mmCIF file of C-alpha atoms in Angstrom:
data_model
loop_
_atom_site.group_PDB
_atom_site.id
_atom_site.type_symbol
_atom_site.label_atom_id
_atom_site.label_comp_id
_atom_site.label_asym_id
_atom_site.label_seq_id
_atom_site.Cartn_x
_atom_site.Cartn_y
_atom_site.Cartn_z
ATOM 1 C CA MET G 1 146.797 -42.305 132.924
ATOM 2 C CA HIS G 2 150.130 -41.794 131.154
ATOM 3 C CA LYS G 3 150.748 -42.818 127.557
ATOM 4 C CA ARG G 4 153.854 -44.765 126.811
ATOM 5 C CA PHE G 5 155.843 -43.910 123.694
ATOM 6 C CA SER G 6 158.172 -46.592 122.305
ATOM 7 C CA ARG G 7 161.415 -45.244 120.824
ATOM 8 C CA PRO G 8 162.091 -46.507 117.282
ATOM 9 C CA ARG G 9 164.817 -49.142 117.321
ATOM 10 C CA GLY G 10 167.786 -48.604 114.899
ATOM 11 C CA PHE G 11 170.788 -50.688 113.881
ATOM 12 C CA THR G 12 173.320 -51.419 116.525
ATOM 13 C CA LEU G 13 176.986 -50.737 115.738
ATOM 14 C CA VAL G 14 177.652 -54.469 115.384
ATOM 15 C CA GLU G 15 174.787 -54.930 112.928
ATOM 16 C CA LEU G 16 175.991 -51.959 110.860
ATOM 17 C CA LEU G 17 179.509 -53.339 110.696
ATOM 18 C CA VAL G 18 178.174 -56.739 109.624
ATOM 19 C CA VAL G 19 176.143 -55.146 106.801
ATOM 20 C CA ILE G 20 179.159 -53.116 105.638
ATOM 21 C CA ALA G 21 181.317 -56.244 105.682
ATOM 22 C CA ILE G 22 178.769 -58.157 103.598
ATOM 23 C CA ILE G 23 178.559 -55.317 101.077
ATOM 24 C CA GLY G 24 182.363 -55.232 100.896
ATOM 25 C CA VAL G 25 182.534 -58.970 100.208
ATOM 26 C CA LEU G 26 179.863 -58.711 97.492
ATOM 27 C CA VAL G 27 181.663 -55.796 95.827
ATOM 28 C CA GLY G 28 184.916 -57.742 95.961
ATOM 29 C CA LEU G 29 183.238 -60.678 94.269
ATOM 30 C CA LEU G 30 181.360 -58.646 91.664
ATOM 31 C CA LEU G 31 184.074 -56.231 90.512
ATOM 32 C CA PRO G 32 186.242 -58.884 88.819
ATOM 33 C CA ALA G 33 183.126 -60.269 87.148
ATOM 34 C CA VAL G 34 182.176 -56.791 85.940
ATOM 35 C CA GLN G 35 185.704 -56.203 84.624
ATOM 36 C CA ALA G 36 185.679 -59.583 82.889
ATOM 37 C CA ALA G 37 182.284 -58.803 81.324
ATOM 38 C CA ARG G 38 183.556 -55.451 80.074
ATOM 39 C CA GLU G 39 186.656 -57.045 78.542
ATOM 40 C CA ALA G 40 184.502 -59.732 76.931
ATOM 41 C CA ALA G 41 182.386 -56.969 75.375
ATOM 42 C CA ARG G 42 185.488 -55.141 74.165
ATOM 43 C CA ARG G 43 186.885 -58.340 72.710
ATOM 44 C CA MET G 44 183.592 -58.985 70.893
ATOM 45 C CA SER G 45 183.655 -55.429 69.522
ATOM 46 C CA CYS G 46 187.230 -55.976 68.332
ATOM 47 C CA SER G 47 186.173 -59.178 66.583
ATOM 48 C CA ASN G 48 183.276 -57.348 64.922
ATOM 49 C CA ASN G 49 185.647 -54.667 63.614
ATOM 50 C CA PHE G 50 187.780 -57.397 62.091
ATOM 51 C CA LYS G 51 184.726 -58.945 60.443
ATOM 52 C CA GLN G 52 183.980 -55.558 58.890
ATOM 53 C CA LEU G 53 187.530 -55.463 57.507
ATOM 54 C CA GLY G 54 187.117 -58.958 56.103
ATOM 55 C CA LEU G 55 183.858 -58.031 54.411
ATOM 56 C CA ALA G 56 185.462 -54.858 53.022
ATOM 57 C CA ALA G 57 188.411 -56.842 51.631
ATOM 58 C CA HIS G 58 186.099 -59.295 49.886
ATOM 59 C CA ASN G 59 183.951 -56.497 48.480
ATOM 60 C CA TYR G 60 187.084 -54.720 47.246
ATOM 61 C CA HIS G 61 188.253 -57.935 45.557
ATOM 62 C CA SER G 62 184.840 -58.356 43.946
ATOM 63 C CA ALA G 63 185.033 -54.812 42.567
ATOM 64 C CA TYR G 64 188.659 -54.798 41.372
ATOM 65 C CA ASN G 65 189.609 -58.485 41.132
ATOM 66 C CA ASN G 66 192.499 -58.059 43.562
ATOM 67 C CA LEU G 67 193.154 -57.172 47.191
ATOM 68 C CA PRO G 68 193.940 -53.549 48.117
ATOM 69 C CA VAL G 69 197.630 -52.880 47.577
ATOM 70 C CA GLN G 70 200.158 -52.496 50.374
ATOM 71 C CA GLY G 71 202.481 -49.749 49.148
ATOM 72 C CA SER G 72 200.252 -47.741 46.820
ATOM 73 C CA GLY G 73 199.884 -44.019 46.142
ATOM 74 C CA THR G 74 201.897 -41.540 44.109
ATOM 75 C CA TYR G 75 205.619 -41.106 43.546
ATOM 76 C CA ALA G 76 207.375 -37.838 42.737
ATOM 77 C CA VAL G 77 209.893 -37.997 39.920
ATOM 78 C CA GLY G 78 213.284 -37.515 41.506
ATOM 79 C CA GLY G 79 212.011 -38.782 44.840
ATOM 80 C CA ARG G 80 213.753 -41.162 47.209
ATOM 81 C CA ASP G 81 213.320 -44.722 48.419
ATOM 82 C CA PRO G 82 210.020 -45.078 50.314
ATOM 83 C CA TRP G 83 211.885 -45.689 53.584
ATOM 84 C CA ASP G 84 214.017 -42.530 53.319
ATOM 85 C CA GLY G 85 213.073 -38.943 54.049
ATOM 86 C CA ASN G 86 211.388 -37.758 50.875
ATOM 87 C CA PRO G 87 212.518 -34.320 49.665
ATOM 88 C CA ASN G 88 209.263 -34.058 47.734
ATOM 89 C CA GLY G 89 207.211 -35.288 50.682
ATOM 90 C CA ASP G 90 204.538 -32.615 50.384
ATOM 91 C CA ILE G 91 203.683 -33.547 46.805
ATOM 92 C CA SER G 92 203.951 -37.330 46.921
ATOM 93 C CA SER G 93 202.843 -40.170 49.173
ATOM 94 C CA ASN G 94 206.002 -41.982 47.997
ATOM 95 C CA TYR G 95 204.219 -45.307 47.429
ATOM 96 C CA ARG G 96 203.862 -45.618 51.197
ATOM 97 C CA LEU G 97 200.078 -46.055 51.531
ATOM 98 C CA SER G 98 198.756 -49.123 53.336
ATOM 99 C CA TYR G 99 196.044 -51.545 52.264
ATOM 100 C CA LEU G 100 193.625 -49.719 54.572
ATOM 101 C CA VAL G 101 193.582 -46.592 52.401
ATOM 102 C CA GLY G 102 192.136 -48.438 49.418
ATOM 103 C CA MET G 103 189.489 -50.095 51.564
ATOM 104 C CA LEU G 104 188.049 -46.832 52.922
ATOM 105 C CA PRO G 105 185.027 -46.695 50.555
ATOM 106 C CA PHE G 106 184.148 -50.252 51.636
ATOM 107 C CA LEU G 107 184.352 -49.306 55.328
ATOM 108 C CA GLU G 108 181.673 -46.592 55.158
ATOM 109 C CA GLN G 109 184.407 -43.940 54.894
ATOM 110 C CA GLN G 110 183.552 -42.504 51.488
ATOM 111 C CA GLY G 111 183.958 -38.933 52.756
ATOM 112 C CA LEU G 112 187.523 -39.567 53.926
ATOM 113 C CA TRP G 113 188.332 -41.353 50.676
ATOM 114 C CA GLU G 114 187.111 -38.328 48.716
ATOM 115 C CA GLN G 115 189.457 -36.099 50.708
ATOM 116 C CA ILE G 116 192.416 -38.375 49.977
ATOM 117 C CA SER G 117 191.680 -39.145 46.322
ATOM 118 C CA ASN G 118 191.188 -35.491 45.369
ATOM 119 C CA PRO G 119 193.307 -32.355 45.892
ATOM 120 C CA LEU G 120 192.732 -30.933 49.382
ATOM 121 C CA SER G 121 193.143 -27.245 50.159
ATOM 122 C CA ILE G 122 193.013 -27.236 53.978
ATOM 123 C CA ASN G 123 195.487 -28.114 56.743
ATOM 124 C CA SER G 124 194.818 -29.996 59.976
ATOM 125 C CA ASP G 125 194.542 -26.707 61.873
ATOM 126 C CA GLY G 126 191.832 -25.437 59.492
ATOM 127 C CA THR G 127 194.030 -22.962 57.629
ATOM 128 C CA VAL G 128 193.903 -22.753 53.824
ATOM 129 C CA ARG G 129 196.737 -24.460 51.963
ATOM 130 C CA SER G 130 198.035 -23.126 48.666
ATOM 131 C CA PRO G 131 198.926 -24.989 46.558
ATOM 132 C CA SER G 132 196.590 -27.770 47.590
ATOM 133 C CA TRP G 133 197.707 -31.161 48.814
ATOM 134 C CA GLN G 134 197.812 -33.384 45.743
ATOM 135 C CA ALA G 135 195.478 -36.342 45.243
ATOM 136 C CA MET G 136 196.467 -39.434 47.283
ATOM 137 C CA GLY G 137 198.119 -37.207 49.814
ATOM 138 C CA PRO G 138 201.664 -36.361 50.878
ATOM 139 C CA HIS G 139 204.286 -38.471 52.652
ATOM 140 C CA PRO G 140 202.620 -40.400 55.530
ATOM 141 C CA ASP G 141 204.390 -38.443 58.279
ATOM 142 C CA ARG G 142 202.779 -35.083 57.389
ATOM 143 C CA VAL G 143 200.672 -34.167 60.421
ATOM 144 C CA GLN G 144 199.369 -31.070 58.594
ATOM 145 C CA TYR G 145 197.425 -33.315 56.187
ATOM 146 C CA PRO G 146 193.989 -33.865 57.810
ATOM 147 C CA PRO G 147 193.301 -37.452 56.664
ATOM 148 C CA TRP G 148 196.581 -38.756 58.094
ATOM 149 C CA ALA G 149 195.647 -37.454 61.552
ATOM 150 C CA THR G 150 192.152 -38.951 61.439
ATOM 151 C CA GLU G 151 191.367 -41.703 63.945
ATOM 152 C CA LEU G 152 188.935 -44.321 62.598
ATOM 153 C CA PRO G 153 186.939 -46.276 65.224
ATOM 154 C CA THR G 154 186.621 -49.279 62.887
ATOM 155 C CA LEU G 155 190.417 -49.634 62.891
ATOM 156 C CA ARG G 156 190.722 -49.592 66.695
ATOM 157 C CA CYS G 157 190.346 -52.340 69.261
ATOM 158 C CA PRO G 158 188.444 -50.976 72.299
ATOM 159 C CA SER G 159 190.881 -52.781 74.630
ATOM 160 C CA ASP G 160 193.820 -50.746 73.324
ATOM 161 C CA PRO G 161 194.210 -47.347 75.053
ATOM 162 C CA GLY G 162 196.835 -45.834 72.716
ATOM 163 C CA SER G 163 196.077 -42.366 71.341
ATOM 164 C CA GLY G 164 197.628 -39.080 70.323
ATOM 165 C CA LEU G 165 200.927 -37.958 68.833
ATOM 166 C CA PRO G 166 203.434 -38.984 67.652
ATOM 167 C CA SER G 167 201.263 -41.690 66.157
ATOM 168 C CA LEU G 168 198.817 -39.724 63.992
ATOM 169 C CA GLY G 169 195.857 -42.091 63.375
ATOM 170 C CA ARG G 170 196.402 -45.598 64.783
ATOM 171 C CA THR G 171 195.351 -49.070 63.688
ATOM 172 C CA ASN G 172 195.069 -52.374 65.544
ATOM 173 C CA TYR G 173 194.707 -54.428 62.360
ATOM 174 C CA ALA G 174 197.727 -55.309 60.205
ATOM 175 C CA ALA G 175 198.157 -57.090 56.869
ATOM 176 C CA CYS G 176 199.766 -60.543 57.005
ATOM 177 C CA HIS G 177 203.025 -60.711 55.028
ATOM 178 C CA GLY G 178 203.689 -64.361 55.772
ATOM 179 C CA ASP G 179 206.358 -66.349 57.578
ATOM 180 C CA SER G 180 209.415 -64.387 56.403
ATOM 181 C CA ALA G 181 210.405 -60.818 57.192
ATOM 182 C CA VAL G 182 213.263 -60.651 54.692
ATOM 183 C CA TYR G 183 212.785 -57.551 52.507
ATOM 184 C CA SER G 184 209.702 -56.683 54.569
ATOM 185 C CA ARG G 185 210.130 -52.965 53.918
ATOM 186 C CA ASP G 186 210.921 -53.483 50.215
ATOM 187 C CA SER G 187 208.503 -53.369 47.338
ATOM 188 C CA TYR G 188 207.941 -56.147 44.821
ATOM 189 C CA LEU G 189 209.618 -53.811 42.331
ATOM 190 C CA ASP G 190 212.293 -51.220 43.100
ATOM 191 C CA VAL G 191 210.259 -48.007 43.101
ATOM 192 C CA ASP G 192 213.210 -45.619 43.435
ATOM 193 C CA GLU G 193 214.545 -46.478 39.965
ATOM 194 C CA VAL G 194 212.646 -43.665 38.314
ATOM 195 C CA ALA G 195 213.607 -43.023 34.699
ATOM 196 C CA GLU G 196 214.507 -39.517 33.591
ATOM 197 C CA GLY G 197 211.884 -37.492 31.815
ATOM 198 C CA GLY G 198 208.926 -38.564 33.938
ATOM 199 C CA LYS G 199 208.570 -42.075 32.543
ATOM 200 C CA LEU G 200 206.736 -44.731 34.513
ATOM 201 C CA PRO G 201 208.613 -45.636 37.699
ATOM 202 C CA TYR G 202 207.871 -49.364 37.457
ATOM 203 C CA ILE G 203 210.696 -50.387 35.128
ATOM 204 C CA SER G 204 212.037 -53.882 34.454
ATOM 205 C CA ASP G 205 213.438 -55.111 37.769
ATOM 206 C CA THR G 206 213.799 -58.883 37.792
ATOM 207 C CA ALA G 207 216.181 -58.923 40.782
ATOM 208 C CA HIS G 208 213.640 -57.349 43.147
ATOM 209 C CA ALA G 209 210.825 -59.501 41.776
ATOM 210 C CA ALA G 210 212.849 -62.706 42.275
ATOM 211 C CA ALA G 211 213.841 -61.752 45.830
ATOM 212 C CA SER G 212 210.242 -60.886 46.636
ATOM 213 C CA SER G 213 208.906 -64.155 45.246
ATOM 214 C CA ALA G 214 211.309 -66.093 47.490
ATOM 215 C CA SER G 215 210.481 -64.395 50.778
ATOM 216 C CA HIS G 216 207.140 -62.561 50.482
ATOM 217 C CA ARG G 217 204.911 -65.540 51.284
ATOM 218 C CA GLY G 218 201.803 -63.896 52.773
ATOM 219 C CA MET G 219 198.470 -62.869 51.278
ATOM 220 C CA PHE G 220 199.833 -59.305 51.027
ATOM 221 C CA VAL G 221 203.026 -58.411 49.157
ATOM 222 C CA THR G 222 204.250 -54.827 49.159
ATOM 223 C CA GLY G 223 203.705 -53.112 45.812
ATOM 224 C CA ARG G 224 201.934 -56.070 44.217
ATOM 225 C CA HIS G 225 198.299 -56.591 43.217
ATOM 226 C CA MET G 226 197.511 -59.824 45.063
ATOM 227 C CA LYS G 227 194.495 -61.939 44.188
ATOM 228 C CA PHE G 228 192.603 -64.640 46.065
ATOM 229 C CA ARG G 229 193.748 -67.114 43.413
ATOM 230 C CA ASP G 230 197.343 -66.562 44.627
ATOM 231 C CA THR G 231 196.443 -68.248 47.927
ATOM 232 C CA LEU G 232 196.936 -71.822 46.772
ATOM 233 C CA ASP G 233 196.773 -73.256 50.291
ATOM 234 C CA GLY G 234 193.134 -72.139 50.558
ATOM 235 C CA LEU G 235 191.569 -68.984 51.962
ATOM 236 C CA SER G 236 190.241 -70.776 55.054
ATOM 237 C CA ASN G 237 193.780 -72.015 55.836
ATOM 238 C CA THR G 238 195.622 -68.725 55.386
ATOM 239 C CA ILE G 239 195.751 -65.628 57.580
ATOM 240 C CA MET G 240 194.926 -62.380 55.785
ATOM 241 C CA CYS G 241 195.299 -59.925 58.691
ATOM 242 C CA GLY G 242 196.244 -59.992 62.364
ATOM 243 C CA GLU G 243 195.605 -57.885 65.435
ATOM 244 C CA ILE G 244 198.378 -55.666 66.839
ATOM 245 C CA ALA G 245 198.682 -53.669 70.057
ATOM 246 C CA THR G 246 199.758 -50.046 69.551
ATOM 247 C CA ASP G 247 202.793 -48.478 71.202
ATOM 248 C CA LEU G 248 202.248 -46.604 74.485
ATOM 249 C CA GLY G 249 205.853 -45.408 74.818
ATOM 250 C CA ASP G 250 206.568 -47.840 77.666
ATOM 251 C CA ASN G 251 209.347 -50.014 76.119
ATOM 252 C CA ASP G 252 206.923 -52.925 75.652
ATOM 253 C CA LYS G 253 208.795 -55.568 73.635
ATOM 254 C CA ARG G 254 205.686 -56.145 71.490
ATOM 255 C CA THR G 255 205.214 -52.514 70.434
ATOM 256 C CA THR G 256 208.695 -50.950 70.350
ATOM 257 C CA VAL G 257 211.127 -51.957 67.591
ATOM 258 C CA ALA G 258 214.524 -53.015 68.933
ATOM 259 C CA THR G 259 217.482 -53.375 66.561
ATOM 260 C CA ASN G 260 219.338 -56.652 66.193
ATOM 261 C CA VAL G 261 222.990 -57.578 66.576
ATOM 262 C CA GLY G 262 225.172 -55.683 64.103
ATOM 263 C CA ALA G 263 224.191 -53.963 60.883
ATOM 264 C CA HIS G 264 222.998 -57.148 59.135
ATOM 265 C CA ALA G 265 221.873 -60.043 61.307
ATOM 266 C CA ALA G 266 222.657 -63.534 60.048
ATOM 267 C CA PRO G 267 219.655 -65.665 59.015
ATOM 268 C CA ASN G 268 219.750 -67.602 62.306
ATOM 269 C CA GLU G 269 219.923 -64.375 64.352
ATOM 270 C CA LYS G 270 217.067 -62.414 62.847
ATOM 271 C CA ASN G 271 214.470 -63.455 65.410
ATOM 272 C CA GLN G 272 216.569 -63.119 68.551
ATOM 273 C CA CYS G 273 217.354 -59.475 69.444
ATOM 274 C CA ARG G 274 219.731 -60.568 72.223
ATOM 275 C CA LEU G 275 217.178 -62.534 74.188
ATOM 276 C CA ASP G 276 219.896 -64.906 75.413
ATOM 277 C CA PRO G 277 220.941 -63.752 78.927
ATOM 278 C CA SER G 278 224.528 -64.855 78.142
ATOM 279 C CA TYR G 279 224.987 -61.623 76.177
ATOM 280 C CA ALA G 280 226.996 -59.019 78.043
ATOM 281 C CA GLU G 281 224.030 -56.644 77.599
ATOM 282 C CA PRO G 282 220.804 -58.613 77.044
ATOM 283 C CA TYR G 283 218.025 -56.569 75.511
ATOM 284 C CA LEU G 284 215.160 -57.713 77.717
ATOM 285 C CA ASP G 285 214.936 -56.387 81.251
ATOM 286 C CA PRO G 286 215.569 -59.464 83.490
ATOM 287 C CA GLU G 287 213.232 -58.064 86.152
ATOM 288 C CA ARG G 288 210.500 -57.121 83.653
ATOM 289 C CA PRO G 289 210.810 -59.611 80.759
ATOM 290 C CA GLN G 290 207.907 -58.070 78.841
ATOM 291 C CA PHE G 291 209.936 -54.877 78.378
ATOM 292 C CA TRP G 292 213.193 -53.818 76.760
ATOM 293 C CA THR G 293 215.897 -52.337 78.946
ATOM 294 C CA SER G 294 216.245 -48.552 78.824
ATOM 295 C CA THR G 295 219.676 -48.873 77.148
ATOM 296 C CA VAL G 296 218.474 -50.787 74.092
ATOM 297 C CA THR G 297 218.776 -49.000 70.763
ATOM 298 C CA LYS G 298 215.160 -48.665 69.711
ATOM 299 C CA GLN G 299 213.328 -46.969 66.894
ATOM 300 C CA VAL G 300 210.891 -44.878 68.925
ATOM 301 C CA VAL G 301 209.351 -43.181 65.906
ATOM 302 C CA TRP G 302 208.474 -46.605 64.503
ATOM 303 C CA GLY G 303 205.883 -47.339 67.187
ATOM 304 C CA ARG G 304 203.654 -50.341 66.573
ATOM 305 C CA GLY G 305 200.286 -49.480 65.069
ATOM 306 C CA TYR G 306 201.136 -45.833 64.309
ATOM 307 C CA ARG G 307 199.908 -44.324 61.009
ATOM 308 C CA TRP G 308 197.088 -46.566 59.796
ATOM 309 C CA HIS G 309 197.767 -45.197 56.300
ATOM 310 C CA ASP G 310 201.472 -46.283 56.174
ATOM 311 C CA TYR G 311 202.561 -49.720 54.877
ATOM 312 C CA MET G 312 205.876 -49.876 56.784
ATOM 313 C CA PRO G 313 206.329 -53.066 58.893
ATOM 314 C CA PRO G 314 205.839 -51.665 62.425
ATOM 315 C CA TYR G 315 202.728 -49.758 61.387
ATOM 316 C CA SER G 316 200.534 -52.118 59.389
ATOM 317 C CA GLN G 317 202.330 -55.423 58.792
ATOM 318 C CA MET G 318 202.432 -58.690 60.739
ATOM 319 C CA THR G 319 204.354 -61.935 60.276
ATOM 320 C CA THR G 320 203.876 -65.542 61.418
ATOM 321 C CA ILE G 321 207.476 -66.160 62.499
ATOM 322 C CA LEU G 322 207.394 -65.716 66.262
ATOM 323 C CA ALA G 323 204.228 -66.696 68.142
ATOM 324 C CA PRO G 324 201.592 -64.074 69.048
ATOM 325 C CA ASN G 325 202.641 -61.477 71.626
ATOM 326 C CA ALA G 326 206.371 -62.142 71.095
ATOM 327 C CA GLN G 327 208.863 -59.320 70.619
ATOM 328 C CA LEU G 328 209.430 -57.079 67.597
ATOM 329 C CA CYS G 329 212.924 -57.348 66.142
ATOM 330 C CA SER G 330 214.529 -55.295 63.343
ATOM 331 C CA GLU G 331 217.526 -56.562 61.409
ATOM 332 C CA GLY G 332 219.747 -53.518 61.361
ATOM 333 C CA THR G 333 219.694 -49.977 62.678
ATOM 334 C CA ASP G 334 216.322 -49.083 61.203
ATOM 335 C CA HIS G 335 213.022 -50.611 60.155
ATOM 336 C CA ARG G 336 214.593 -53.193 57.830
ATOM 337 C CA ASP G 337 213.469 -56.851 57.910
ATOM 338 C CA VAL G 338 211.205 -56.429 60.929
ATOM 339 C CA VAL G 339 209.996 -59.617 62.614
ATOM 340 C CA SER G 340 206.548 -58.355 63.575
ATOM 341 C CA PRO G 341 204.297 -60.875 65.354
ATOM 342 C CA PRO G 342 200.694 -59.931 66.118
ATOM 343 C CA SER G 343 199.846 -58.773 69.630
ATOM 344 C CA SER G 344 196.861 -57.586 71.629
ATOM 345 C CA ARG G 345 195.597 -56.255 74.967
ATOM 346 C CA HIS G 346 193.383 -59.334 75.326
ATOM 347 C CA GLN G 347 194.354 -62.110 77.676
ATOM 348 C CA GLY G 348 196.183 -65.070 76.175
ATOM 349 C CA GLY G 349 196.149 -64.436 72.433
ATOM 350 C CA VAL G 350 195.137 -62.360 69.415
ATOM 351 C CA HIS G 351 192.437 -62.172 66.778
ATOM 352 C CA VAL G 352 193.310 -63.066 63.198
ATOM 353 C CA LEU G 353 191.268 -62.591 60.035
ATOM 354 C CA MET G 354 191.403 -65.592 57.711
ATOM 355 C CA GLY G 355 191.300 -65.273 53.949
ATOM 356 C CA ASP G 356 187.690 -66.469 53.819
ATOM 357 C CA GLY G 357 186.586 -63.694 56.195
ATOM 358 C CA ALA G 358 186.396 -65.820 59.364
ATOM 359 C CA VAL G 359 187.751 -64.259 62.570
ATOM 360 C CA LYS G 360 189.581 -66.620 64.928
ATOM 361 C CA PHE G 361 191.277 -66.172 68.297
ATOM 362 C CA ILE G 362 194.805 -67.625 68.245
ATOM 363 C CA THR G 363 196.425 -68.375 71.607
ATOM 364 C CA ASP G 364 200.008 -67.462 72.450
ATOM 365 C CA SER G 365 200.778 -71.165 72.839
ATOM 366 C CA ILE G 366 200.050 -72.112 69.205
ATOM 367 C CA GLU G 367 202.587 -74.560 67.799
ATOM 368 C CA ALA G 368 205.219 -72.332 66.190
ATOM 369 C CA GLY G 369 208.115 -74.642 65.320
ATOM 370 C CA ASN G 370 211.703 -73.558 65.912
ATOM 371 C CA LYS G 371 211.715 -69.863 66.832
ATOM 372 C CA ASN G 372 215.439 -69.585 66.023
ATOM 373 C CA ALA G 373 215.176 -71.161 62.565
ATOM 374 C CA PRO G 374 216.308 -69.021 59.589
ATOM 375 C CA GLN G 375 213.532 -67.445 57.548
ATOM 376 C CA VAL G 376 212.809 -68.583 54.012
ATOM 377 C CA SER G 377 214.476 -66.262 51.480
ATOM 378 C CA ASP G 378 217.013 -66.072 48.661
ATOM 379 C CA ARG G 379 219.839 -65.213 51.083
ATOM 380 C CA ALA G 380 222.693 -67.597 51.869
ATOM 381 C CA GLY G 381 221.962 -69.761 54.903
ATOM 382 C CA SER G 382 218.180 -69.508 54.528
ATOM 383 C CA PRO G 383 215.771 -72.288 53.489
ATOM 384 C CA ALA G 384 215.198 -72.181 49.750
ATOM 385 C CA ALA G 385 212.185 -70.521 48.194
ATOM 386 C CA GLY G 386 209.102 -72.727 48.382
ATOM 387 C CA SER G 387 210.311 -74.608 51.477
ATOM 388 C CA LYS G 388 207.920 -75.756 54.164
ATOM 389 C CA SER G 389 207.598 -73.146 56.885
ATOM 390 C CA PRO G 390 210.089 -73.687 59.729
ATOM 391 C CA TYR G 391 207.580 -72.154 62.162
ATOM 392 C CA GLY G 392 205.156 -75.047 62.450
ATOM 393 C CA LEU G 393 201.398 -74.587 62.316
ATOM 394 C CA TRP G 394 201.769 -70.851 62.936
ATOM 395 C CA GLY G 395 204.077 -70.381 59.961
ATOM 396 C CA ALA G 396 201.902 -72.588 57.767
ATOM 397 C CA LEU G 397 198.886 -70.381 58.497
ATOM 398 C CA GLY G 398 200.837 -67.337 57.298
ATOM 399 C CA SER G 399 202.249 -68.743 54.068
ATOM 400 C CA ARG G 400 199.811 -68.717 51.183
ATOM 401 C CA SER G 401 201.229 -71.388 48.836
ATOM 402 C CA ALA G 402 203.799 -73.670 50.517
ATOM 403 C CA LYS G 403 201.561 -76.740 49.994
ATOM 404 C CA GLU G 404 201.138 -77.241 53.744
ATOM 405 C CA VAL G 405 198.140 -79.149 55.054
ATOM 406 C CA ILE G 406 196.299 -77.647 58.045
ATOM 407 C CA ASP G 407 195.017 -80.645 59.988
ATOM 408 C CA GLY G 408 192.158 -79.963 62.415
ATOM 409 C CA GLU G 409 191.107 -76.834 64.286
ATOM 410 C CA PHE G 410 193.565 -74.263 65.585
#
């Protein structure tokens, strides 16, 4: 009697192909969901970073009775304007430090603050420096100074991939300077008028103060100790900081500063940067409207979000003139009067930090008035100081004391 052995039955080719097809369909369905979940987590982390900044700002105000100053630091006698190359750059920060420097002890960065606020005798490459870097550091472009090259995770949005030189340390969180970019690089007082003999650099300067009062309408004003009491429209109705995407060197209109028409753009031209296709050479690439053309005169060194420690407009300022994720636009041939809307790598909008510490997500479609309207300032052709913002709800959220009523949620 013979025993029969049954051969084990495997998958047929058709069955295997069906299984592979099903797996492929499931992967195709799941991958977008996984990507969306990851972006949602990154966006939540970004929002949490902003909440930490808001808490730090309020704790700073509780300790010192004012917000951290945009445009602080030291100034070498015989130095230059903060926006120029400083011949004494190794011994002075040139009043170029951003609001983020002062907040370091309130962001669990006491060690970094100690390095900055005291003389430092080492370079970024670990070599000994003699004489030491002075307290409050050198000019913000000195890569040899270790703190300036330090990347702080709390200041970075996880959705933003920017890193490395020429940026030094980056930030995705900028101080709100309101709904006017006029004099955006200029201090409340003229800091280059340094008296002979080492006297205090802040001398009587009513012209600069008057110009600043007319156009500097945000919660932060360069060179001025701002207080919560200055926000007459209410902290919950006024933006304190906004999110910005950092420059990747790809001609992105949101992160690369293009220069405007002529040396000094007229008030009704400041926001445009040749967007009208009727120009013989429009600035935006008609085939890729999110990017500047390769022929545009741009300020590459002034990449958005570079140098977290530097107060200059492209680095750590934002305005509520153009809606979120609109283009950067500089008045002349440099970083003067920069229209600097917030931007992000998130879909459809940006985070903003309100004066009361609340973090909100503002969509790109927020009501923003007339984008070609002149900015409020003391210059001829501009709306007078104290005028209602010409940029609708968006502008009203940026101005701290224009007596505008915010009606409903935004």
